[in-house]
Structures are given as C-alpha cells and as structure tokens.
Tab-separated table of C-alpha atoms in Angstrom:
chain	number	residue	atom	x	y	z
A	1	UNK	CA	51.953	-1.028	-38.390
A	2	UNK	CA	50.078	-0.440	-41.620
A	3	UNK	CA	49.710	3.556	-42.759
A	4	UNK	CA	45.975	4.165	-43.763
A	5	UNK	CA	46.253	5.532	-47.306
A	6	UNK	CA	43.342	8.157	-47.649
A	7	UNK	CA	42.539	9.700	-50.520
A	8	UNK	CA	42.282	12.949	-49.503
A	9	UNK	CA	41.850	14.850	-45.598
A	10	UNK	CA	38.076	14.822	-45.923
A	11	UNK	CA	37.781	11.074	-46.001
A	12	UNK	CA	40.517	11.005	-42.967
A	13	UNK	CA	38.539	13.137	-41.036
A	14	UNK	CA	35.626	11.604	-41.776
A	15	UNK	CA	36.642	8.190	-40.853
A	16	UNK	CA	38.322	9.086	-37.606
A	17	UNK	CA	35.023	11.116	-36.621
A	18	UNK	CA	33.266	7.903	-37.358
A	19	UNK	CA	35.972	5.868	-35.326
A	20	UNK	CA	35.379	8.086	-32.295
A	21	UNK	CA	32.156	8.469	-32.400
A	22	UNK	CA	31.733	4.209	-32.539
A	23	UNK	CA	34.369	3.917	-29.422
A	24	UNK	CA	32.764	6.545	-27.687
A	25	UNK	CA	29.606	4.988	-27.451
A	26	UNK	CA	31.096	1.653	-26.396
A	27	UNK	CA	32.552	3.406	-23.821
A	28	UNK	CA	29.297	4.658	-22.677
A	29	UNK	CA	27.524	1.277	-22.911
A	30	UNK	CA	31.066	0.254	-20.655
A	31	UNK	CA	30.191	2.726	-18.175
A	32	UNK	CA	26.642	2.198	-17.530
A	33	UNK	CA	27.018	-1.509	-17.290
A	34	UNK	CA	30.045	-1.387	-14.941
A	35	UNK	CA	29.116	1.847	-12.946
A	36	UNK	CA	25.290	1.680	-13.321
A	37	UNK	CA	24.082	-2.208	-12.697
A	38	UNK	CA	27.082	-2.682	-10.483
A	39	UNK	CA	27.148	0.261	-8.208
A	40	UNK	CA	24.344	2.433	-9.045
A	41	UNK	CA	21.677	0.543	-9.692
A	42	UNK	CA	22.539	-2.788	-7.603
A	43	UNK	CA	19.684	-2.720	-5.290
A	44	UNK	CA	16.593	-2.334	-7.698
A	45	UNK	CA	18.814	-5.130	-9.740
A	46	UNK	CA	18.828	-7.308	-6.830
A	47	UNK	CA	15.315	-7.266	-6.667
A	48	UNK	CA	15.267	-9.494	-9.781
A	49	UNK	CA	17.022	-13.146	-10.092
A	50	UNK	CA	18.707	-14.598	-12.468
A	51	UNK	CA	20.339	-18.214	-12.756
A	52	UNK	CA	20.013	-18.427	-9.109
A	53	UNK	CA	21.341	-15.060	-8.307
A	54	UNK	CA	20.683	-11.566	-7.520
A	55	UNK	CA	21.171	-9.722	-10.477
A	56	UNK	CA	22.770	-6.713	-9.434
A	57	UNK	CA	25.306	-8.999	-7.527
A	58	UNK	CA	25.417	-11.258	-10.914
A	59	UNK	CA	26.520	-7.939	-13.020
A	60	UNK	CA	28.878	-6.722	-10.677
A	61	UNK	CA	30.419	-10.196	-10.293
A	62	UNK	CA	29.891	-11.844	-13.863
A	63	UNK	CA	27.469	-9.843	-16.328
A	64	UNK	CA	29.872	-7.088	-16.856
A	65	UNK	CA	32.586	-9.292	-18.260
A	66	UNK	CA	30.563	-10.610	-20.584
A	67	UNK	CA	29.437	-7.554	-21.835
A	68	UNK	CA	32.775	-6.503	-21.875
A	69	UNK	CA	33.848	-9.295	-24.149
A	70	UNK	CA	30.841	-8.815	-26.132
A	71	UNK	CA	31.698	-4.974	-26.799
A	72	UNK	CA	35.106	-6.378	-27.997
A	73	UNK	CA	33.436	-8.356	-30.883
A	74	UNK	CA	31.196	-5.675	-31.606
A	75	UNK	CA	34.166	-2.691	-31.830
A	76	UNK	CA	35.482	-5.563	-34.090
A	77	UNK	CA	32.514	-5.959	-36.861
A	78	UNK	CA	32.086	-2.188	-37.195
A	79	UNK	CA	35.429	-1.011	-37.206
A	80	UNK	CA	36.014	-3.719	-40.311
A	81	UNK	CA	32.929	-2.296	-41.661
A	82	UNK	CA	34.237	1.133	-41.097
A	83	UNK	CA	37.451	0.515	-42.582
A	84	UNK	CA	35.645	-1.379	-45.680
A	85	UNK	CA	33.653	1.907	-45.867
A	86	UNK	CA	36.640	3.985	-46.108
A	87	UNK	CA	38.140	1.521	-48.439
A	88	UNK	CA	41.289	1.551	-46.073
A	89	UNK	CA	40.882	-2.463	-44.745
A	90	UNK	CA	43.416	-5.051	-45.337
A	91	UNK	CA	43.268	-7.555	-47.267
C-alpha cells in the first residue's frame, strides 16, 4: 500500500474525521434504503408502481443494488476529492 504523508497530526486527524464522517453517512443512506424501503417501509412503497412493479417489492428486489452501486461511485468522487484536499492523492 501507499503511506499517506501528512504534514503534521492536525491535517491527519482532520482528514480521517472527514473520511469517517463521509462513510458514515453512506452507511446511513445504506441502511435506510436496505432496512427502510425494503422491510420497513414496503407496504406504503407498494402502494406506488414503478416499471410495472410494486415499489417496495422493486427496492427490496432491485432498487437497493443500484443504490448500492451508486454509493460506490459516490464514496469514490469524494474520497479523491478528499484526498486532493489533503494533498495526500496519487498521482
């Protein structure tokens, strides 16, 4: 792996406190997608269709993934703006 060179432990702490803080929230949007449209909140979802399909069933069998995948690409753009930031990003 590649050791993050920081200038001093301010900036580390900083930028890991940032790091958290960004997958922590993820995680959050993770959890109520997952949890709330696909178990919690499945029958007022079902209620409403989409493509054909209840949408609390669609979540629980298909909208979470993509959200999922989504979350990937979006951990992806701010942690390389995070590490840009922090001036600790590869070239």
């Amino acid at each position: 792996g590649v050791a993050m060179a920081f200038e001093n432990n301010d900036k580390a702490a900083g930028y890991w406190r940032e790091n958290l803080r960004l997958v922590l929230g993820l995680l959050a949007i993770w959890a109520a997608v997952s949890f709330g449209c696909g178990i919690l909140f499945v029958d007022a979802l079902n209620e409403i269709t989409f493509m054909g399909f209840k949408l609390g069933f669609w979540f629980a069998q298909q909208g979470a993934m993509y959200v999922f995948v989504a979350l990937i690409f979006v951990y992806v753009a701010k942690a390389n703006a995070l590490d840009k930031k922090y001036d600790v990003h590869e070239d």
